[in-house]
Amino acid sequence: MEAKDLIPYIKNIPTFQRYGRVSRVVGLMIESQGPECSIGDVCLIHIGGKAKKRKIMAEVVGFKEQHIILMPYTNIQEIAPGSLVEATSNPLQIKVGPELIGRVVDSLGNPMDGLSMPMRMKSIPTDQTPPNPLSRPPVSEKLEVGVKTIDSLLTVGKGQRMGIFAGSGVGKSTLLGMIARNTTADINVIALIGERGREVREFIDRDLGPEGLKKTIIVAATSDMPALMRIKGAFTATAIAEYFRDKGNDVMFMMDSVTRVAMGQREVGLAVGEPPATKGYTPSVFAILPRLLERTGTNEHGSITAFYTVLVDGDDMNEPIADAVRGILDGHIVLDRELANKGQYPAINVLKSVSRLMNHLAEKDHRRAAERLRDLLSIYSNSEDLINIGAYKRGASKEIDEAILAYPTIINFLKQETNDHFTIQESIDSMIDLMKIGELN
């Protein structure tokens, strides 16, 4: 590195430091007397003796009288009364650049594969404001995701934000892997928040694969990490996606799952004294969700098309987090356990799912075919019990007869093997042929 390259680093070196002392630790919360700092600032807590002296990072999350409330990014075992607290006067920042592509990093942007990162990368804050609404171009161009059901019946545009709602074990991670491998987006950014440790490697090797990893950046914050690290994982991944969007790229952003982020924020909120509100979630949870989810989408440079998974307890689609997220996003995809039990994968319930921008993106024949397929599925679904017990007599209803005849072909169309790839035009043409638009006029 040349001398002129060191100038920005030299300018950022503070001329003096502010310090405080740890006075109390209660659960996840650290109280300190001083230093002078603001909400969201990162502080360094000095721990260990002379032989093993080191610093751990903590974030200012609140104040109590004259004391500062901190939460650490790591465990707190070695923190002692009187431990030195050093102010950095800056929020959390991460290093970003094209060198991140194909890598797995943690919530602080540190590589998890043991390899070092290049020095000449740009530092950006993880918490940024969403784009000005008036600077967002309308979503007007389709984006191929390579999943027949989504491309044909739930068409997604560049810059659209979708939710994937499902209980545990219904195929959320598998669907994300299919999208990451098959999408025509320039780059994937995937946030794995609150996942089991073994699932991170399994997702990379089995669901994503080597081809998918070549154009993907993964941010992992496993379930054993502190609540603040899980929250920061979501913010870090979003900041990385924003960096590539501002470079003019079409980014595919995926987060699994928003529910784990909300649970992490609930832990933080309860620790600093917030009252529990809806089903134990604190008010800050419902404040942080729109601030996080609105950061994706389009801006004047590029686009971030986002898929957020929501883990619904007991398959209850109206639980508080699912309800709040559904109201913010531009559509939702519901994965149905009953369909999964029948062997239909991906287990997308077309009748419960919607893309709010599809009517603006799809051509007339495409829309009419999708509407006809939904009608046939709805008619069959409403009459399924009568059909299964033999109470329905053929000829009693022309519509039901048509639905019974078409149902096996429709289900075969909706099924897709994980390694199958269809272009968006192939999916749309197949659906139009299936519905025989010309004969229905």
Short mmCIF file of C-alpha atoms in Angstrom, two decimals, residues 27-408:
data_model
loop_
_atom_site.label_atom_id
_atom_site.label_comp_id
_atom_site.label_asym_id
_atom_site.label_seq_id
_atom_site.Cartn_x
_atom_site.Cartn_y
_atom_site.Cartn_z
CA GLY A 27 -28.40 -11.00 32.01
CA LEU A 28 -27.62 -9.74 28.50
CA MET A 29 -27.23 -6.15 29.65
CA ILE A 30 -24.02 -4.34 30.62
CA GLU A 31 -24.18 -1.04 32.50
CA SER A 32 -21.24 1.32 32.52
CA GLN A 33 -20.42 4.73 33.95
CA GLY A 34 -19.41 6.59 30.79
CA PRO A 35 -18.05 7.05 28.22
CA GLU A 36 -19.86 9.79 26.32
CA CYS A 37 -21.59 8.16 23.32
CA SER A 38 -24.88 7.86 21.40
CA ILE A 39 -27.46 5.15 20.75
CA GLY A 40 -26.12 2.72 18.13
CA ASP A 41 -22.45 3.55 18.78
CA VAL A 42 -19.99 0.67 19.13
CA CYS A 43 -17.85 0.52 22.28
CA LEU A 44 -14.86 -1.71 23.03
CA ILE A 45 -14.77 -3.42 26.42
CA HIS A 46 -11.24 -4.30 27.60
CA ILE A 47 -11.15 -7.75 29.21
CA GLY A 48 -8.58 -10.31 30.38
CA GLY A 49 -5.36 -9.92 32.33
CA LYS A 50 -2.02 -8.64 31.11
CA ALA A 51 -1.20 -11.94 29.40
CA LYS A 52 -4.53 -12.27 27.53
CA LYS A 53 -5.71 -8.71 27.18
CA ARG A 54 -8.24 -8.20 24.39
CA LYS A 55 -11.28 -6.15 23.44
CA ILE A 56 -14.84 -7.21 22.72
CA MET A 57 -17.38 -5.14 20.80
CA ALA A 58 -20.63 -3.96 22.35
CA GLU A 59 -23.35 -1.62 21.14
CA VAL A 60 -25.08 1.19 23.03
CA VAL A 61 -28.78 0.22 23.18
CA GLY A 62 -30.06 2.58 25.89
CA PHE A 63 -29.44 4.78 28.92
CA LYS A 64 -30.50 4.51 32.56
CA GLU A 65 -30.06 7.71 34.53
CA GLN A 66 -26.32 8.47 34.15
CA HIS A 67 -25.42 4.92 33.08
CA ILE A 68 -24.99 3.58 29.56
CA ILE A 69 -26.64 0.27 28.64
CA LEU A 70 -24.57 -1.92 26.31
CA MET A 71 -25.15 -5.28 24.69
CA PRO A 72 -22.16 -7.32 23.48
CA TYR A 73 -21.72 -8.94 20.09
CA THR A 74 -20.08 -11.96 21.80
CA ASN A 75 -20.35 -13.73 25.17
CA ILE A 76 -19.73 -11.83 28.41
CA GLN A 77 -17.89 -14.40 30.56
CA GLU A 78 -14.69 -12.39 31.09
CA ILE A 79 -16.26 -9.01 31.81
CA ALA A 80 -15.55 -7.88 35.39
CA PRO A 81 -16.53 -4.88 37.55
CA GLY A 82 -14.43 -1.92 36.50
CA SER A 83 -13.59 -3.27 33.04
CA LEU A 84 -12.56 -0.39 30.79
CA VAL A 85 -15.15 0.73 28.19
CA GLU A 86 -13.71 2.58 25.20
CA ALA A 87 -15.91 4.70 22.92
CA THR A 88 -15.38 4.53 19.16
CA SER A 89 -17.95 7.28 18.41
CA ASN A 90 -19.05 5.30 15.33
CA PRO A 91 -21.86 2.84 14.55
CA LEU A 92 -21.04 -0.65 13.29
CA GLN A 93 -19.32 -0.60 9.91
CA ILE A 94 -18.37 -3.45 7.59
CA LYS A 95 -15.98 -3.87 4.66
CA VAL A 96 -17.60 -4.49 1.28
CA GLY A 97 -16.42 -5.06 -2.26
CA PRO A 98 -16.56 -7.53 -5.17
CA GLU A 99 -14.09 -9.70 -3.23
CA LEU A 100 -16.99 -10.80 -1.00
CA ILE A 101 -18.62 -12.78 -3.83
CA GLY A 102 -18.42 -16.51 -3.12
CA ARG A 103 -17.58 -15.94 0.56
CA VAL A 104 -19.37 -16.62 3.85
CA VAL A 105 -19.13 -13.87 6.49
CA ASP A 106 -20.56 -13.30 9.97
CA SER A 107 -22.71 -10.43 11.20
CA LEU A 108 -19.66 -8.16 11.55
CA GLY A 109 -18.45 -8.87 8.03
CA ASN A 110 -15.62 -11.15 9.18
CA PRO A 111 -14.88 -14.19 6.98
CA MET A 112 -16.01 -17.53 8.42
CA ASP A 113 -13.85 -19.65 6.11
CA GLY A 114 -10.59 -18.75 7.87
CA LEU A 115 -9.23 -16.82 4.88
CA SER A 116 -8.31 -13.14 5.11
CA MET A 117 -10.07 -10.31 3.31
CA PRO A 118 -8.28 -7.81 1.03
CA MET A 119 -7.34 -4.54 2.74
CA ARG A 120 -8.63 -2.17 0.05
CA MET A 121 -12.36 -2.59 0.61
CA LYS A 122 -14.91 0.13 1.29
CA SER A 123 -16.29 0.67 4.82
CA ILE A 124 -20.03 1.29 5.05
CA PRO A 125 -22.43 1.50 8.01
CA THR A 126 -24.84 -1.42 8.42
CA ASP A 127 -27.79 0.75 9.43
CA GLN A 128 -28.87 3.01 6.60
CA THR A 129 -32.08 4.83 5.69
CA PRO A 130 -34.36 3.46 2.94
CA PRO A 131 -34.31 5.24 -0.45
CA ASN A 132 -36.50 8.29 -0.89
CA PRO A 133 -39.91 7.06 -2.13
CA LEU A 134 -39.85 9.58 -4.99
CA SER A 135 -36.46 8.31 -6.18
CA ARG A 136 -37.69 4.72 -6.55
CA PRO A 137 -38.43 3.82 -10.19
CA PRO A 138 -41.61 1.72 -10.61
CA VAL A 139 -41.17 -2.06 -10.85
CA SER A 140 -41.73 -2.67 -14.55
CA GLU A 141 -39.55 -5.61 -15.62
CA LYS A 142 -40.01 -9.30 -14.84
CA LEU A 143 -37.30 -11.22 -13.03
CA GLU A 144 -36.82 -14.90 -13.71
CA VAL A 145 -36.46 -17.09 -10.61
CA GLY A 146 -36.53 -20.47 -12.36
CA VAL A 147 -39.45 -21.88 -10.31
CA LYS A 148 -42.44 -22.63 -12.56
CA THR A 149 -45.15 -21.81 -10.04
CA ILE A 150 -43.64 -18.44 -9.15
CA ASP A 151 -42.69 -17.37 -12.69
CA SER A 152 -46.12 -18.26 -14.13
CA LEU A 153 -48.67 -17.68 -11.33
CA LEU A 154 -46.83 -15.32 -8.95
CA THR A 155 -44.67 -13.36 -11.39
CA VAL A 156 -42.03 -11.24 -9.64
CA GLY A 157 -40.51 -8.00 -10.93
CA LYS A 158 -37.04 -6.56 -10.44
CA GLY A 159 -37.15 -4.68 -7.15
CA GLN A 160 -40.21 -6.47 -5.75
CA ARG A 161 -40.23 -7.76 -2.15
CA MET A 162 -41.93 -11.08 -1.41
CA GLY A 163 -42.51 -13.07 1.77
CA ILE A 164 -42.31 -16.86 2.00
CA PHE A 165 -44.59 -17.98 4.85
CA ALA A 166 -44.34 -21.51 6.22
CA GLY A 167 -44.05 -23.66 9.30
CA SER A 168 -40.89 -25.60 10.03
CA GLY A 169 -39.81 -28.37 7.67
CA VAL A 170 -42.03 -27.44 4.69
CA GLY A 171 -39.21 -26.57 2.27
CA LYS A 172 -38.30 -22.89 2.73
CA SER A 173 -34.53 -23.43 2.48
CA THR A 174 -34.90 -25.74 -0.52
CA LEU A 175 -37.01 -23.14 -2.33
CA LEU A 176 -34.46 -20.41 -1.59
CA GLY A 177 -31.69 -22.65 -2.96
CA MET A 178 -33.67 -23.22 -6.18
CA ILE A 179 -34.17 -19.47 -6.63
CA ALA A 180 -30.51 -18.68 -5.92
CA ARG A 181 -29.28 -21.23 -8.49
CA ASN A 182 -31.78 -20.40 -11.23
CA THR A 183 -32.36 -16.65 -11.02
CA THR A 184 -31.11 -14.30 -13.73
CA ALA A 185 -30.14 -11.65 -11.14
CA ASP A 186 -26.51 -10.46 -11.25
CA ILE A 187 -25.68 -11.44 -7.68
CA ASN A 188 -27.27 -13.20 -4.68
CA VAL A 189 -26.99 -12.01 -1.08
CA ILE A 190 -28.34 -14.55 1.41
CA ALA A 191 -28.80 -13.92 5.14
CA LEU A 192 -29.10 -17.06 7.29
CA ILE A 193 -30.37 -15.73 10.61
CA GLY A 194 -30.93 -17.95 13.64
CA GLU A 195 -30.30 -21.18 11.72
CA ARG A 196 -28.90 -24.32 13.34
CA GLY A 197 -25.13 -24.53 12.95
CA ARG A 198 -25.24 -27.66 10.80
CA GLU A 199 -27.82 -26.14 8.44
CA VAL A 200 -25.44 -23.42 7.21
CA ARG A 201 -23.03 -25.91 5.63
CA GLU A 202 -25.90 -28.10 4.44
CA PHE A 203 -27.54 -25.13 2.71
CA ILE A 204 -24.27 -24.21 0.97
CA ASP A 205 -23.43 -27.76 -0.15
CA ARG A 206 -26.87 -29.22 -0.82
CA ASP A 207 -29.35 -26.43 -1.57
CA LEU A 208 -27.04 -23.79 -3.11
CA GLY A 209 -24.31 -25.91 -4.65
CA PRO A 210 -20.97 -24.79 -6.18
CA GLU A 211 -22.65 -23.08 -9.15
CA GLY A 212 -24.93 -21.04 -6.93
CA LEU A 213 -22.10 -20.06 -4.57
CA LYS A 214 -20.08 -18.54 -7.44
CA LYS A 215 -22.38 -15.51 -7.54
CA THR A 216 -23.51 -15.49 -3.91
CA ILE A 217 -22.52 -13.78 -0.66
CA ILE A 218 -23.76 -15.47 2.53
CA VAL A 219 -24.12 -13.74 5.89
CA ALA A 220 -24.58 -16.31 8.68
CA ALA A 221 -25.68 -15.67 12.27
CA THR A 222 -26.50 -19.02 13.87
CA SER A 223 -28.93 -19.60 16.74
CA ASP A 224 -26.15 -19.86 19.34
CA MET A 225 -25.03 -16.26 18.71
CA PRO A 226 -26.21 -13.39 20.96
CA ALA A 227 -29.45 -11.64 20.04
CA LEU A 228 -27.61 -8.54 18.83
CA MET A 229 -25.54 -10.59 16.37
CA ARG A 230 -28.71 -12.06 14.86
CA ILE A 231 -30.17 -8.58 14.41
CA LYS A 232 -26.92 -7.22 12.97
CA GLY A 233 -26.74 -10.16 10.55
CA ALA A 234 -29.92 -8.90 8.88
CA PHE A 235 -28.64 -5.32 8.75
CA THR A 236 -25.20 -6.37 7.47
CA ALA A 237 -26.66 -8.50 4.67
CA THR A 238 -28.99 -5.67 3.65
CA ALA A 239 -26.08 -3.19 3.59
CA ILE A 240 -24.08 -5.55 1.32
CA ALA A 241 -27.05 -5.82 -1.06
CA GLU A 242 -27.40 -2.03 -1.07
CA TYR A 243 -23.72 -1.63 -1.98
CA PHE A 244 -24.10 -3.82 -5.08
CA ARG A 245 -27.42 -2.16 -6.01
CA ASP A 246 -25.72 1.24 -5.93
CA LYS A 247 -23.14 -0.16 -8.38
CA GLY A 248 -25.98 -0.70 -10.89
CA ASN A 249 -26.58 -4.43 -10.29
CA ASP A 250 -29.84 -6.35 -10.07
CA VAL A 251 -29.46 -8.09 -6.70
CA MET A 252 -31.41 -11.12 -5.46
CA PHE A 253 -31.65 -10.78 -1.67
CA MET A 254 -32.90 -13.62 0.55
CA MET A 255 -33.32 -13.71 4.32
CA ASP A 256 -34.11 -16.83 6.32
CA SER A 257 -35.78 -15.77 8.52
CA VAL A 258 -37.34 -12.45 9.51
CA THR A 259 -38.95 -14.20 12.49
CA ARG A 260 -35.52 -14.88 14.05
CA VAL A 261 -34.62 -11.20 13.65
CA ALA A 262 -37.85 -10.24 15.41
CA MET A 263 -37.11 -12.69 18.21
CA GLY A 264 -33.64 -11.20 18.63
CA GLN A 265 -35.08 -7.68 18.83
CA ARG A 266 -37.60 -8.92 21.40
CA GLU A 267 -34.73 -10.19 23.57
CA VAL A 268 -32.96 -6.84 23.31
CA GLY A 269 -36.15 -4.89 23.99
CA LEU A 270 -37.03 -6.90 27.09
CA ALA A 271 -33.47 -6.61 28.39
CA VAL A 272 -33.54 -2.79 28.26
CA GLY A 273 -36.96 -2.60 29.94
CA GLU A 274 -39.49 -2.38 27.09
CA PRO A 275 -42.98 -3.65 27.98
CA PRO A 276 -44.08 -6.82 26.16
CA ALA A 277 -46.95 -6.05 23.79
CA THR A 278 -48.50 -8.43 21.23
CA LYS A 279 -47.73 -12.04 22.23
CA GLY A 280 -44.62 -10.92 24.09
CA TYR A 281 -43.14 -8.90 21.22
CA THR A 282 -41.99 -5.44 22.28
CA PRO A 283 -42.96 -2.23 20.41
CA SER A 284 -39.43 -1.89 18.98
CA VAL A 285 -39.95 -5.14 17.02
CA PHE A 286 -42.76 -3.58 14.98
CA ALA A 287 -40.69 -0.42 14.53
CA ILE A 288 -37.59 -2.23 13.24
CA LEU A 289 -39.41 -4.40 10.65
CA PRO A 290 -40.45 -1.65 8.19
CA ARG A 291 -37.11 0.12 8.69
CA LEU A 292 -35.32 -3.07 7.63
CA LEU A 293 -37.67 -4.33 4.90
CA GLU A 294 -38.10 -0.95 3.17
CA ARG A 295 -34.36 -0.74 2.47
CA THR A 296 -34.66 -3.27 -0.36
CA GLY A 297 -36.39 -2.53 -3.66
CA THR A 298 -35.43 -0.21 -6.50
CA ASN A 299 -33.44 3.01 -6.55
CA GLU A 300 -32.04 5.18 -9.34
CA HIS A 301 -29.01 2.87 -9.79
CA GLY A 302 -30.25 -0.73 -9.61
CA SER A 303 -32.64 -3.06 -7.85
CA ILE A 304 -32.84 -5.48 -4.92
CA THR A 305 -35.47 -8.17 -5.40
CA ALA A 306 -36.06 -9.64 -1.95
CA PHE A 307 -37.48 -12.90 -0.58
CA TYR A 308 -38.01 -12.95 3.19
CA THR A 309 -39.01 -16.16 4.91
CA VAL A 310 -41.39 -15.99 7.86
CA LEU A 311 -41.60 -18.93 10.26
CA VAL A 312 -45.24 -19.21 11.35
CA ASP A 313 -45.81 -21.04 14.63
CA GLY A 314 -48.32 -23.83 14.27
CA ASP A 315 -48.91 -22.80 10.62
CA ASP A 316 -50.85 -19.75 11.93
CA MET A 317 -50.62 -17.21 9.10
CA ASN A 318 -52.15 -14.49 11.30
CA GLU A 319 -49.59 -14.49 14.10
CA PRO A 320 -48.15 -10.99 14.84
CA ILE A 321 -44.88 -11.11 12.86
CA ALA A 322 -46.49 -12.77 9.82
CA ASP A 323 -49.29 -10.20 9.86
CA ALA A 324 -46.88 -7.26 10.15
CA VAL A 325 -44.54 -8.51 7.40
CA ARG A 326 -47.39 -9.33 5.03
CA GLY A 327 -48.60 -5.74 5.33
CA ILE A 328 -45.17 -4.32 4.40
CA LEU A 329 -44.17 -6.54 1.47
CA ASP A 330 -45.36 -6.64 -2.15
CA GLY A 331 -46.77 -10.14 -2.02
CA HIS A 332 -46.58 -13.44 -0.18
CA ILE A 333 -45.94 -17.09 -1.02
CA VAL A 334 -47.54 -19.60 1.35
CA LEU A 335 -45.98 -23.05 1.69
CA ASP A 336 -48.66 -25.52 2.76
CA ARG A 337 -47.86 -28.50 4.99
CA GLU A 338 -50.77 -30.50 3.55
CA LEU A 339 -49.36 -30.14 0.04
CA ALA A 340 -45.92 -31.20 1.29
CA ASN A 341 -47.48 -34.26 2.94
CA LYS A 342 -49.02 -35.16 -0.43
CA GLY A 343 -45.59 -34.98 -2.07
CA GLN A 344 -46.17 -31.75 -4.01
CA TYR A 345 -42.90 -29.79 -4.07
CA PRO A 346 -42.43 -26.89 -3.97
CA ALA A 347 -45.46 -26.93 -1.64
CA ILE A 348 -46.77 -23.53 -2.78
CA ASN A 349 -50.46 -23.00 -2.09
CA VAL A 350 -51.40 -20.96 -5.16
CA LEU A 351 -54.82 -19.98 -3.80
CA LYS A 352 -53.35 -18.44 -0.63
CA SER A 353 -50.42 -16.74 -2.38
CA VAL A 354 -50.36 -13.48 -4.30
CA SER A 355 -47.95 -11.21 -6.16
CA ARG A 356 -49.30 -7.67 -5.91
CA LEU A 357 -47.41 -6.53 -9.02
CA MET A 358 -48.23 -9.44 -11.33
CA ASN A 359 -51.08 -7.64 -13.10
CA HIS A 360 -48.69 -4.81 -14.00
CA LEU A 361 -46.00 -7.18 -15.27
CA ALA A 362 -47.93 -9.90 -17.13
CA GLU A 363 -49.33 -9.75 -20.66
CA LYS A 364 -53.04 -10.36 -21.35
CA ASP A 365 -52.75 -14.05 -22.33
CA HIS A 366 -50.51 -14.71 -19.35
CA ARG A 367 -52.99 -13.11 -16.92
CA ARG A 368 -55.98 -14.93 -18.38
CA ALA A 369 -54.25 -18.31 -18.20
CA ALA A 370 -53.24 -17.70 -14.58
CA GLU A 371 -56.78 -16.63 -13.65
CA ARG A 372 -58.25 -19.71 -15.35
CA LEU A 373 -55.85 -22.05 -13.56
CA ARG A 374 -56.68 -20.43 -10.21
CA ASP A 375 -60.41 -20.78 -10.94
CA LEU A 376 -60.09 -24.50 -11.67
CA LEU A 377 -57.99 -25.06 -8.54
CA SER A 378 -60.50 -23.13 -6.43
CA ILE A 379 -63.50 -25.04 -7.79
CA TYR A 380 -61.78 -28.38 -7.16
CA SER A 381 -60.66 -27.31 -3.66
CA ASN A 382 -64.19 -26.24 -2.67
CA SER A 383 -65.65 -29.55 -3.88
CA GLU A 384 -62.79 -31.86 -2.86
CA ASP A 385 -64.54 -33.39 0.15
CA LEU A 386 -67.63 -34.27 -1.90
CA ILE A 387 -65.45 -35.72 -4.67
CA ASN A 388 -63.35 -37.83 -2.28
CA ILE A 389 -66.34 -39.44 -0.50
CA GLY A 390 -68.12 -40.09 -3.79
CA ALA A 391 -71.04 -37.73 -3.06
CA TYR A 392 -70.53 -35.78 -6.28
CA LYS A 393 -72.18 -37.23 -9.39
CA ARG A 394 -70.56 -36.47 -12.71
CA GLY A 395 -72.63 -34.11 -14.85
CA ALA A 396 -74.16 -32.23 -11.92
CA SER A 397 -71.91 -29.23 -12.60
CA LYS A 398 -70.02 -28.44 -15.78
CA GLU A 399 -67.45 -26.35 -13.83
CA ILE A 400 -66.71 -29.14 -11.36
CA ASP A 401 -66.41 -31.66 -14.19
CA GLU A 402 -63.83 -29.42 -15.90
CA ALA A 403 -61.93 -28.97 -12.61
CA ILE A 404 -61.82 -32.74 -11.98
CA LEU A 405 -60.56 -33.36 -15.51
CA ALA A 406 -57.86 -30.66 -15.31
CA TYR A 407 -56.72 -31.22 -11.71
CA PRO A 408 -54.08 -33.99 -12.28
#
